[in-house]
Amino acid sequence: MNPIPDNLVSEDMALALTITTLIVGSVIILLIVKLRRQRQEYQTLFESVPCTITVQDKDFRIVGYNREFADMFNPTVGDYCYQVYKGRNKKCEVCPVERTFQDGKTHTSEETRENQNGTRKHWIVKTAPVTNAQGEIVAAIEMCLDVTARKMLEDELERSEKKYYAIFDNIPNPVLVLDPETYEVLDGNKSIESVYGYTKEAVLGKSFLDFFTAEERKHFEFKLKNSEPINQVKQIGRSGKTLYVNIRVSPSEYWGQKVLLVTVSDITKRLEAEQQLSQASKLATLGEMATGVAHELNQPLTVIKMASGFLTKKIQQNEPIPPEILTNMAEKINNNVERANKIINHMRDFARKSDLTLEKIGVNGVLERAYDIFSQQLKLRKIEVIWNLDENLPSIMGDAGRLEQVFINLLVNARDAIEKRWEEEEAAAPDKRIFITTAKRNDQVSVEVCDTGTGISKGVRAKIFEPFFTTKEVGKGTGLGLSISYGIVKDFRGQIRVTSHPEGGACFQLEFPIPQPSENKDVTNGR
Ligand SMILES: Nc1ncnc2c1ncn2[C@@H]1O[C@H](COP(=O)(O)OP(=O)(O)OP(=O)(O)O)[C@@H](O)[C@H]1O
Ligand SMILES: [Mg+2]
């Protein structure tokens, strides 16, 4: 290169040239500094991101990596990726780096590595192409985020969900998850099928109210809404099968949604067995009362016989019968037929199998009906009944026929205890009396049947509610009366206790809960 002759270069030009050279030099230096800084920043970023980064060539050899990767795998440049990550000696079947080399795009995958100690590591992998100035892919960058902890949590969650489902499905009682507004079944367990006959899948999406009888749906909808327990209710299963269940409802959360959790216990078999036993005991009571009832029936029959005899005689003798006497006779016959009818109907009602559903009943009325059927027995033995009934007694939830059975059992026992005491003590025994008292105490209806009989010793008292426990002679008592009564009272959510009466003798105290205003079914029996 030729130098410029000195005479051609003025001093000004030389100065300008020097300044230009200095400016260009400074700009270049500044650019270099900036580039260095940027490079350093990228390097720092590359080194300190909390994931491993490698740069790989098309043979999957590692040509660069960050500190995280170095700390984790201790690699050497040139190692194969699959060797370092997974201890393999050939490439993985599905490889995102390979796909990036093929199509020049980014790819994501999830990778798992089995450690030597049997544990597993999981990563989320993302790859991206590195291109040269001509746009050719010269390398692939692979970033891996360790998600082992999250994966373990997910696995744990899946395991606990499976466990929960196994428990949920194997609970012997049907459990249903309901929408709290529509009562639609959102989920349920396998036991639904064994009780209702429908598979869980068949029930999903249906309303739980459909299991109730049409006329009771409104009533039970109210109870479900208020999460009130529902006891001994009739429901309809597949093919119209009738079943009796207890239902417990609790508001809950299910997958973040507000729901009603409903647990159902099928009590049909228990109730049927109890009903059979109770029926047998009832028929035994009826048998025992046959003499009294015969006597009771004899009275109206005698009146009818007398009236008809009188009329026949008058007609045979051709004697005129004054109209007022004729009317009187006709009325007597009519009244006594009605009376006999009443006794027969009552006996038939009592012998009838009781219904298993509970409804509102008046206790005073049931007590009086029990006394009606039994009064002859007491009159014959000169046992006086002292009544003390609360005329404003609220109704209770029960079944009139079964409650009557309880009262008759108590009256029979009182009669036997009084008779026994009289046999033992004769003149020294107190008056033969039975006290029947009803009252409202707090939110309970209380009934007391007390007597002046033998009383019950402490030892015997502990056993009297057990089935087949009796102190009566063979052939006289089966020992079922009180155990059946206990079962019936419990079914009505009541209590039965025995204490000593101040005048001697035994005192049975019964208590029944007064139903909530929502339980607004009609009073069907009693007063
Ligand atoms: N009022 C009472 N006074 C004294 N003892 C009683 C009284 N009530 C029950 N008991 C005692 O309790 C026992 C059990 O009574 P429960 O009614 O269960 O059977 P039972 O009367 O012996 O036989 P069933 O009632 O089957 O004919 C009686 O045998 C008697 O010993
Ligand atoms: Mg008895």
Coordinates of C-alpha atoms and ligand atoms in Angstrom, one line a residue:
M1 CA 0.0 0.0 0.0
N2 CA 1.3 3.4 -1.0
P3 CA 1.7 6.1 1.7
I4 CA 0.2 9.5 0.9
P5 CA 2.9 12.1 0.1
D6 CA 3.7 14.6 2.9
N7 CA 3.1 17.6 0.7
L8 CA -0.4 16.4 -0.1
V9 CA -1.4 16.2 3.6
S10 CA -2.4 19.5 5.2
E11 CA -2.2 19.7 8.9
D12 CA -6.0 20.1 9.1
M13 CA -6.6 16.9 7.2
A14 CA -4.2 15.1 9.4
L15 CA -6.1 16.3 12.4
A16 CA -9.4 15.3 11.0
L17 CA -8.1 11.8 10.1
T18 CA -6.8 11.4 13.6
I19 CA -10.1 12.4 15.2
T20 CA -12.1 10.0 12.8
T21 CA -9.7 7.2 13.6
L22 CA -10.2 7.8 17.4
I23 CA -14.0 8.0 17.1
V24 CA -14.2 4.7 15.1
G25 CA -11.9 3.1 17.5
S26 CA -13.9 4.1 20.5
V27 CA -17.2 2.9 18.9
I28 CA -15.6 -0.4 18.1
I29 CA -14.3 -0.7 21.7
L30 CA -17.7 0.2 23.1
L31 CA -19.4 -2.4 20.9
I32 CA -16.9 -5.1 22.0
V33 CA -17.5 -4.2 25.6
K34 CA -21.2 -4.3 25.2
L35 CA -21.0 -7.6 23.3
R36 CA -18.8 -9.0 26.1
R37 CA -21.2 -7.9 28.8
Q38 CA -24.2 -9.4 26.9
R39 CA -22.3 -12.6 26.5
Q40 CA -21.5 -12.7 30.2
E41 CA -25.1 -12.1 31.0
Y42 CA -26.2 -14.9 28.8
Q43 CA -23.5 -17.1 30.3
T44 CA -24.6 -16.3 33.8
L45 CA -28.2 -17.0 32.8
F46 CA -27.2 -20.2 31.2
E47 CA -25.3 -21.2 34.3
S48 CA -27.7 -20.2 36.9
V49 CA -31.2 -21.2 35.6
P50 CA -32.6 -23.9 37.9
C51 CA -32.8 -26.5 35.1
T52 CA -30.2 -28.5 33.2
I53 CA -29.2 -27.2 29.8
T54 CA -27.2 -29.0 27.2
V55 CA -26.2 -28.3 23.6
Q56 CA -26.1 -31.4 21.4
D57 CA -24.9 -32.1 17.9
K58 CA -26.9 -34.3 15.5
D59 CA -25.2 -37.4 16.9
F60 CA -26.6 -36.6 20.4
R61 CA -23.1 -35.7 21.7
I62 CA -23.0 -33.1 24.3
V63 CA -21.0 -30.1 23.1
G64 CA -21.9 -27.7 25.9
Y65 CA -23.8 -27.7 29.2
N66 CA -24.6 -25.5 32.2
R67 CA -23.5 -25.8 35.9
E68 CA -26.7 -27.5 37.0
F69 CA -26.1 -30.2 34.4
A70 CA -22.5 -30.6 35.4
D71 CA -23.4 -30.8 39.1
M72 CA -26.0 -33.4 38.5
F73 CA -24.3 -35.7 35.9
N74 CA -20.6 -34.9 36.0
P75 CA -20.3 -35.2 32.1
T76 CA -17.4 -34.7 29.7
V77 CA -17.8 -32.8 26.4
G78 CA -18.4 -35.4 23.7
D79 CA -20.5 -37.8 25.9
Y80 CA -23.7 -39.1 24.4
C81 CA -26.8 -37.5 25.9
Y82 CA -28.6 -40.9 26.4
Q83 CA -25.6 -42.3 28.2
V84 CA -25.4 -39.4 30.7
Y85 CA -29.1 -39.0 31.4
K86 CA -30.3 -42.6 31.4
G87 CA -27.2 -44.8 31.3
R88 CA -28.3 -46.2 27.9
N89 CA -26.0 -47.3 25.1
K90 CA -28.3 -46.2 22.4
K91 CA -30.6 -43.3 21.7
C92 CA -34.1 -43.3 23.3
E93 CA -37.0 -44.5 21.1
V94 CA -38.7 -41.1 21.2
C95 CA -36.1 -38.3 21.2
P96 CA -37.1 -34.6 21.1
V97 CA -33.6 -33.6 20.0
E98 CA -33.9 -35.9 17.0
R99 CA -37.2 -34.4 16.1
T100 CA -35.8 -30.8 16.4
F101 CA -33.0 -31.8 14.0
Q102 CA -35.6 -33.2 11.7
D103 CA -38.1 -30.4 11.5
G104 CA -36.3 -27.4 13.1
K105 CA -39.0 -26.9 15.6
T106 CA -39.2 -26.9 19.4
H107 CA -40.4 -30.2 21.0
T108 CA -41.5 -31.2 24.5
S109 CA -41.6 -34.6 26.2
E110 CA -41.6 -36.2 29.6
E111 CA -38.7 -38.4 30.5
T112 CA -38.1 -40.9 33.3
R113 CA -34.9 -42.4 34.5
E114 CA -34.5 -45.4 36.8
N115 CA -31.8 -44.8 39.4
Q116 CA -29.5 -47.6 40.6
N117 CA -31.1 -47.5 44.0
G118 CA -34.5 -48.2 42.4
T119 CA -35.8 -44.6 42.7
R120 CA -37.0 -42.7 39.7
K121 CA -36.4 -39.2 38.3
H122 CA -38.8 -37.4 36.1
W123 CA -38.1 -34.4 33.8
I124 CA -40.0 -32.2 31.5
V125 CA -37.8 -31.8 28.4
K126 CA -37.9 -29.0 25.9
T127 CA -35.7 -28.7 22.8
A128 CA -34.9 -25.9 20.4
P129 CA -32.7 -25.6 17.3
V130 CA -29.5 -23.6 17.0
T131 CA -28.9 -22.4 13.5
N132 CA -25.9 -20.8 11.7
A133 CA -25.9 -17.7 9.5
Q134 CA -27.2 -19.8 6.6
G135 CA -30.1 -21.0 8.6
E136 CA -28.8 -24.6 8.9
I137 CA -29.4 -26.4 12.2
V138 CA -26.0 -27.0 13.7
A139 CA -27.0 -28.0 17.2
A140 CA -30.0 -28.5 19.4
I141 CA -30.4 -27.0 22.8
E142 CA -32.1 -29.2 25.4
M143 CA -33.6 -27.9 28.7
C144 CA -34.8 -30.3 31.4
L145 CA -36.8 -29.4 34.4
D146 CA -36.7 -31.9 37.3
V147 CA -40.4 -32.6 38.2
T148 CA -39.7 -35.7 40.4
A149 CA -41.2 -34.1 43.5
R150 CA -44.4 -33.0 41.7
K151 CA -44.7 -36.4 40.0
M152 CA -44.3 -38.1 43.4
L153 CA -47.1 -35.9 44.8
E154 CA -49.3 -36.8 41.7
D155 CA -48.6 -40.5 42.2
E156 CA -49.4 -40.2 45.9
L157 CA -52.6 -38.4 45.1
E158 CA -53.6 -41.0 42.6
R159 CA -52.8 -43.8 45.1
S160 CA -54.8 -42.1 47.8
E161 CA -57.7 -41.6 45.4
K162 CA -57.6 -45.2 44.5
K163 CA -57.5 -46.2 48.2
Y164 CA -60.4 -43.8 48.9
Y165 CA -62.4 -45.3 46.0
A166 CA -61.7 -48.8 47.2
I167 CA -62.9 -47.9 50.7
F168 CA -65.9 -46.0 49.3
D169 CA -66.9 -48.9 47.1
N170 CA -66.5 -51.5 49.7
I171 CA -68.6 -49.8 52.4
P172 CA -71.5 -52.2 52.8
N173 CA -74.0 -49.4 53.0
P174 CA -75.0 -47.4 50.0
V175 CA -73.3 -44.0 50.0
L176 CA -74.6 -41.4 47.5
V177 CA -73.3 -37.9 46.7
L178 CA -76.2 -35.6 45.8
D179 CA -76.6 -32.2 44.3
P180 CA -78.0 -30.1 47.2
E181 CA -80.4 -28.3 45.0
T182 CA -81.8 -30.9 42.7
Y183 CA -81.0 -34.1 44.7
E184 CA -79.5 -35.5 41.5
V185 CA -77.1 -38.4 42.2
L186 CA -73.6 -37.2 41.3
D187 CA -71.7 -40.3 42.5
G188 CA -72.2 -43.4 44.6
N189 CA -70.6 -46.6 45.7
K190 CA -71.1 -50.2 44.6
S191 CA -73.4 -51.1 47.5
I192 CA -76.2 -49.2 45.8
E193 CA -76.7 -52.2 43.6
S194 CA -77.0 -54.7 46.5
V195 CA -79.7 -52.6 48.3
Y196 CA -81.7 -50.9 45.5
G197 CA -81.0 -53.4 42.6
Y198 CA -79.8 -50.7 40.3
T199 CA -76.1 -50.4 39.3
K200 CA -74.4 -47.2 40.3
E201 CA -74.2 -46.2 36.6
A202 CA -78.0 -46.5 36.3
V203 CA -78.6 -44.3 39.3
L204 CA -76.1 -41.5 38.3
G205 CA -78.0 -38.4 37.0
K206 CA -81.3 -39.5 38.6
S207 CA -83.0 -37.8 41.5
F208 CA -82.6 -39.5 44.9
L209 CA -86.2 -38.4 45.6
D210 CA -87.4 -41.0 43.0
F211 CA -86.6 -43.8 45.6
F212 CA -89.4 -42.5 47.9
T213 CA -93.0 -43.2 47.2
A214 CA -94.7 -40.4 45.1
E215 CA -96.9 -39.2 48.0
E216 CA -94.0 -38.9 50.4
R217 CA -91.4 -37.2 48.1
K218 CA -92.3 -33.6 49.2
H219 CA -92.0 -34.5 52.9
F220 CA -88.6 -36.1 52.6
E221 CA -87.3 -33.4 50.3
F222 CA -87.8 -31.1 53.2
K223 CA -85.8 -33.4 55.5
L224 CA -83.0 -33.8 53.0
K225 CA -82.8 -30.0 52.6
N226 CA -82.4 -29.7 56.4
S227 CA -80.0 -32.6 56.7
E228 CA -82.4 -34.3 59.2
P229 CA -82.0 -38.0 59.9
I230 CA -84.7 -40.1 58.3
N231 CA -85.6 -43.3 60.2
Q232 CA -87.4 -46.4 59.1
V233 CA -88.7 -45.0 55.8
K234 CA -90.2 -47.0 52.9
Q235 CA -88.3 -46.7 49.6
I236 CA -88.9 -48.4 46.3
G237 CA -86.0 -50.3 44.6
R238 CA -85.8 -51.9 41.2
S239 CA -88.9 -53.7 39.9
G240 CA -91.0 -52.0 42.6
K241 CA -89.2 -53.8 45.4
T242 CA -90.2 -52.3 48.8
L243 CA -87.4 -51.7 51.3
Y244 CA -87.1 -50.0 54.6
V245 CA -84.0 -47.8 55.3
N246 CA -82.5 -45.4 57.8
I247 CA -80.9 -42.4 56.0
R248 CA -78.2 -40.0 57.3
V249 CA -77.5 -36.8 55.5
S250 CA -74.5 -34.5 55.9
P251 CA -73.6 -31.4 53.8
S252 CA -70.1 -31.9 52.4
E253 CA -67.7 -30.8 49.7
Y254 CA -66.8 -33.1 46.8
W255 CA -64.2 -32.1 44.2
G256 CA -64.7 -28.4 45.3
Q257 CA -68.5 -28.6 44.9
K258 CA -71.1 -28.3 47.7
V259 CA -73.0 -31.6 48.0
L260 CA -75.1 -33.7 50.3
L261 CA -73.5 -37.0 51.4
V262 CA -76.2 -39.6 52.0
T263 CA -75.6 -42.9 53.8
V264 CA -78.4 -45.5 53.7
S265 CA -78.7 -48.5 56.0
D266 CA -81.1 -51.2 54.8
I267 CA -83.1 -52.4 57.8
T268 CA -85.7 -54.4 55.9
K269 CA -84.5 -57.8 57.0
R270 CA -84.1 -56.8 60.7
L271 CA -87.6 -55.3 60.7
E272 CA -89.1 -58.3 59.0
A273 CA -87.5 -60.6 61.6
E274 CA -88.7 -58.4 64.4
Q275 CA -92.1 -58.2 62.9
Q276 CA -92.4 -62.0 62.8
L277 CA -91.3 -62.4 66.4
S278 CA -93.6 -59.6 67.5
Q279 CA -96.5 -61.1 65.6
A280 CA -95.9 -64.4 67.3
S281 CA -95.9 -62.7 70.7
K282 CA -99.0 -60.8 69.8
L283 CA -100.9 -63.9 68.9
A284 CA -99.8 -65.5 72.2
T285 CA -101.3 -62.4 74.0
L286 CA -104.5 -62.7 72.0
G287 CA -104.8 -66.4 72.9
E288 CA -104.3 -65.5 76.5
M289 CA -107.0 -62.9 76.3
A290 CA -109.5 -65.1 74.5
T291 CA -111.5 -65.9 77.7
G292 CA -111.8 -62.2 78.6
V293 CA -112.8 -61.3 75.0
A294 CA -115.4 -64.2 75.0
H295 CA -116.8 -62.7 78.2
E296 CA -116.9 -59.3 76.6
L297 CA -118.7 -60.5 73.5
N298 CA -121.1 -62.5 75.6
Q299 CA -122.6 -59.3 77.1
P300 CA -123.9 -57.7 73.9
L301 CA -125.0 -61.2 72.6
T302 CA -127.0 -61.7 75.8
V303 CA -128.8 -58.4 75.4
I304 CA -129.5 -59.2 71.7
K305 CA -130.8 -62.6 72.7
M306 CA -133.1 -61.1 75.4
A307 CA -134.5 -58.5 73.0
S308 CA -135.1 -60.9 70.2
G309 CA -136.6 -63.5 72.7
F310 CA -139.0 -60.9 74.0
L311 CA -140.1 -59.9 70.5
T312 CA -140.6 -63.5 69.3
K313 CA -142.7 -64.3 72.4
K314 CA -144.9 -61.3 71.8
I315 CA -145.4 -62.2 68.2
Q316 CA -146.1 -65.9 69.1
Q317 CA -148.7 -64.8 71.6
N318 CA -150.2 -62.5 69.2
E319 CA -149.8 -59.6 71.6
P320 CA -149.4 -56.1 70.2
I321 CA -146.1 -54.4 70.8
P322 CA -146.3 -50.7 71.6
P323 CA -144.3 -48.7 69.1
E324 CA -142.0 -47.1 71.8
I325 CA -141.1 -50.6 73.1
L326 CA -140.4 -51.8 69.6
T327 CA -138.2 -48.8 68.9
N328 CA -136.4 -49.4 72.2
M329 CA -135.8 -53.1 71.4
A330 CA -134.5 -52.3 67.9
E331 CA -132.2 -49.6 69.3
K332 CA -130.9 -52.1 71.9
I333 CA -130.2 -54.7 69.3
N334 CA -128.5 -52.2 67.0
N335 CA -126.3 -50.8 69.8
N336 CA -125.2 -54.2 71.0
V337 CA -124.4 -55.4 67.5
E338 CA -122.3 -52.3 67.1
R339 CA -120.5 -53.0 70.4
A340 CA -119.8 -56.6 69.4
N341 CA -118.6 -55.4 66.1
K342 CA -116.2 -53.0 67.8
I343 CA -114.7 -55.7 69.9
I344 CA -114.3 -58.0 66.9
N345 CA -112.8 -55.2 64.8
H346 CA -110.4 -54.3 67.6
M347 CA -109.2 -57.9 67.9
R348 CA -108.8 -58.1 64.1
D349 CA -106.8 -54.8 64.1
F350 CA -104.6 -56.0 66.9
A351 CA -103.9 -59.3 65.2
R352 CA -103.1 -57.6 61.9
K353 CA -99.4 -57.4 61.0
S354 CA -98.4 -53.8 61.8
D355 CA -97.1 -51.5 59.1
L356 CA -93.4 -50.7 59.3
T357 CA -93.6 -47.0 58.5
L358 CA -93.9 -44.4 61.3
E359 CA -96.6 -41.8 61.4
K360 CA -98.0 -39.4 63.9
I361 CA -100.0 -41.1 66.6
G362 CA -101.7 -40.0 69.9
V363 CA -100.4 -41.9 72.9
N364 CA -103.5 -41.4 75.1
G365 CA -105.8 -43.0 72.4
V366 CA -103.5 -46.0 72.0
L367 CA -103.4 -46.5 75.8
E368 CA -107.2 -46.4 76.0
R369 CA -107.5 -48.9 73.1
A370 CA -105.0 -51.2 74.9
Y371 CA -107.1 -50.9 78.1
D372 CA -110.3 -51.6 76.1
I373 CA -109.1 -54.9 74.9
F374 CA -107.7 -55.8 78.3
S375 CA -110.2 -54.3 80.8
Q376 CA -112.2 -57.5 81.2
Q377 CA -109.1 -59.3 82.4
L378 CA -108.5 -56.6 85.1
K379 CA -112.1 -56.4 86.2
L380 CA -112.3 -60.1 86.7
R381 CA -109.3 -59.8 89.1
K382 CA -110.6 -56.6 90.7
I383 CA -107.6 -54.6 89.6
E384 CA -108.3 -50.9 89.5
V385 CA -106.7 -48.7 86.9
I386 CA -106.0 -45.1 87.9
W387 CA -105.7 -42.7 85.0
N388 CA -103.9 -39.5 84.9
L389 CA -103.7 -38.5 81.3
D390 CA -102.4 -35.1 79.9
E391 CA -105.3 -34.1 77.6
N392 CA -102.9 -31.8 75.6
L393 CA -100.4 -34.4 74.9
P394 CA -98.5 -33.8 71.6
S395 CA -98.4 -36.7 69.0
I396 CA -95.4 -38.9 68.6
M397 CA -93.9 -40.7 65.6
G398 CA -94.8 -44.4 65.7
D399 CA -97.3 -47.1 64.7
A400 CA -100.5 -47.4 66.7
G401 CA -100.7 -51.2 66.5
R402 CA -97.2 -51.8 67.7
L403 CA -97.5 -49.2 70.5
E404 CA -100.7 -50.9 71.6
Q405 CA -98.8 -54.1 71.8
V406 CA -96.2 -52.5 74.1
F407 CA -99.0 -51.2 76.5
I408 CA -100.7 -54.6 76.5
N409 CA -97.4 -56.3 77.4
L410 CA -97.0 -53.8 80.3
L411 CA -100.5 -54.4 81.5
V412 CA -100.2 -58.2 81.3
N413 CA -97.0 -58.0 83.3
A414 CA -98.6 -55.6 85.9
R415 CA -101.6 -57.9 86.2
D416 CA -99.3 -61.0 86.8
A417 CA -97.1 -59.1 89.3
I418 CA -100.2 -58.0 91.3
E419 CA -101.7 -61.5 91.3
K420 CA -98.4 -63.0 92.4
R421 CA -98.1 -60.6 95.3
W422 CA -101.7 -61.3 96.4
E423 CA -101.0 -65.1 96.2
E424 CA -97.9 -64.6 98.4
E425 CA -99.1 -61.9 100.9
E426 CA -102.9 -62.2 100.7
A427 CA -104.4 -59.7 103.2
A428 CA -101.1 -58.0 103.8
A429 CA -100.9 -57.0 100.1
P430 CA -101.8 -53.4 99.1
D431 CA -104.8 -52.6 96.9
K432 CA -104.6 -54.0 93.4
R433 CA -103.8 -51.0 91.4
I434 CA -102.3 -49.9 88.1
F435 CA -101.4 -46.3 87.5
I436 CA -101.3 -45.0 84.0
T437 CA -99.9 -41.5 83.6
T438 CA -99.0 -39.4 80.5
A439 CA -97.3 -36.0 80.4
K440 CA -95.2 -33.7 78.3
R441 CA -91.7 -33.2 79.7
N442 CA -89.5 -30.8 77.8
D443 CA -89.5 -32.1 74.2
Q444 CA -90.6 -35.6 75.2
V445 CA -93.9 -37.4 75.7
S446 CA -93.6 -39.5 78.8
V447 CA -95.8 -42.5 79.7
E448 CA -95.7 -44.3 83.1
V449 CA -97.3 -47.7 83.8
C450 CA -96.8 -48.5 87.5
D451 CA -98.3 -51.2 89.6
T452 CA -98.6 -52.4 93.2
G453 CA -97.3 -55.9 92.3
T454 CA -94.2 -57.8 93.5
G455 CA -91.7 -55.2 92.3
I456 CA -88.5 -56.3 90.5
S457 CA -85.3 -57.1 92.4
K458 CA -82.1 -55.4 91.2
G459 CA -80.7 -58.7 89.8
V460 CA -83.8 -59.4 87.8
R461 CA -84.1 -55.8 86.7
A462 CA -80.8 -56.0 84.8
K463 CA -82.1 -58.8 82.6
I464 CA -85.8 -58.1 82.0
F465 CA -85.3 -56.6 78.5
E466 CA -83.3 -59.6 77.3
P467 CA -85.2 -62.0 75.0
F468 CA -86.5 -65.2 76.6
F469 CA -85.8 -63.9 80.2
T470 CA -88.8 -64.9 82.4
T471 CA -89.4 -65.6 86.0
K472 CA -92.8 -67.0 85.2
E473 CA -93.7 -70.7 85.4
V474 CA -93.0 -72.9 82.3
G475 CA -95.8 -72.4 79.9
K476 CA -96.9 -69.1 81.4
G477 CA -94.3 -66.7 80.1
T478 CA -92.1 -66.8 77.0
G479 CA -89.9 -63.9 78.2
L480 CA -90.5 -62.1 74.9
G481 CA -92.9 -59.3 76.0
L482 CA -90.4 -56.8 77.3
S483 CA -87.7 -57.5 74.7
I484 CA -90.2 -56.9 71.9
S485 CA -91.5 -53.8 73.6
Y486 CA -87.9 -52.5 74.0
G487 CA -87.4 -53.0 70.2
I488 CA -90.6 -51.2 69.4
V489 CA -89.9 -48.3 71.6
K490 CA -86.3 -48.0 70.2
D491 CA -87.8 -48.0 66.6
F492 CA -89.9 -45.0 67.6
R493 CA -86.6 -43.4 68.8
G494 CA -87.9 -43.6 72.4
Q495 CA -86.6 -45.0 75.7
I496 CA -88.0 -47.5 78.2
R497 CA -86.7 -47.8 81.8
V498 CA -87.9 -49.6 84.9
T499 CA -87.8 -48.2 88.4
S500 CA -89.3 -49.0 91.7
H501 CA -92.7 -47.4 92.5
P502 CA -92.9 -45.5 95.8
E503 CA -95.8 -47.7 96.9
G504 CA -93.9 -50.9 96.1
G505 CA -94.3 -52.7 92.8
A506 CA -92.7 -51.8 89.4
C507 CA -92.9 -48.7 87.4
F508 CA -92.1 -48.6 83.7
Q509 CA -91.3 -45.2 82.2
L510 CA -91.4 -44.6 78.5
E511 CA -90.3 -41.5 76.7
F512 CA -90.8 -40.6 73.0
P513 CA -89.4 -37.6 71.2
I514 CA -92.0 -35.0 70.0
P515 CA -91.5 -34.8 66.2
Q516 CA -90.4 -31.5 64.5
P517 CA -93.1 -29.4 62.8
S518 CA -91.6 -30.6 59.5
E519 CA -92.9 -34.2 60.2
N520 CA -96.4 -33.2 59.3
K521 CA -97.9 -36.5 58.4
D522 CA -101.5 -37.0 59.6
V523 CA -102.5 -38.5 62.9
T524 CA -104.1 -41.7 61.9
N525 CA -104.8 -43.4 65.1
G526 CA -105.6 -42.5 68.7
R527 CA -106.6 -39.0 69.6
Ligands
LIG1 N1 -94.6 -55.2 86.3 C1 -93.7 -56.1 86.7 N2 -93.6 -56.5 88.0 C2 -92.7 -57.4 88.4 N3 -91.9 -58.1 87.5 C3 -92.0 -57.8 86.2 C4 -92.9 -56.8 85.7 N4 -92.8 -56.8 84.4 C5 -91.9 -57.7 84.1 N5 -91.4 -58.3 85.1 C6 -90.3 -59.4 85.1 O1 -89.7 -59.4 83.9 C7 -89.7 -60.6 83.3 C8 -89.7 -60.5 81.8 O2 -90.9 -59.9 81.3 P1 -91.4 -60.2 79.9 O3 -92.7 -59.5 79.7 O4 -90.3 -59.9 78.9 O5 -91.6 -61.8 79.8 P2 -92.8 -62.6 80.5 O6 -93.9 -61.7 81.0 O7 -92.1 -63.4 81.6 O8 -93.3 -63.5 79.3 P3 -94.2 -63.0 78.1 O9 -94.3 -61.6 78.2 O10 -93.4 -63.4 76.9 O11 -95.4 -63.8 78.2 C9 -91.0 -61.3 83.9 O12 -90.9 -62.7 83.8 C10 -90.9 -60.7 85.3 O13 -90.0 -61.4 86.1
MG2 MG -94.7 -60.2 79.7

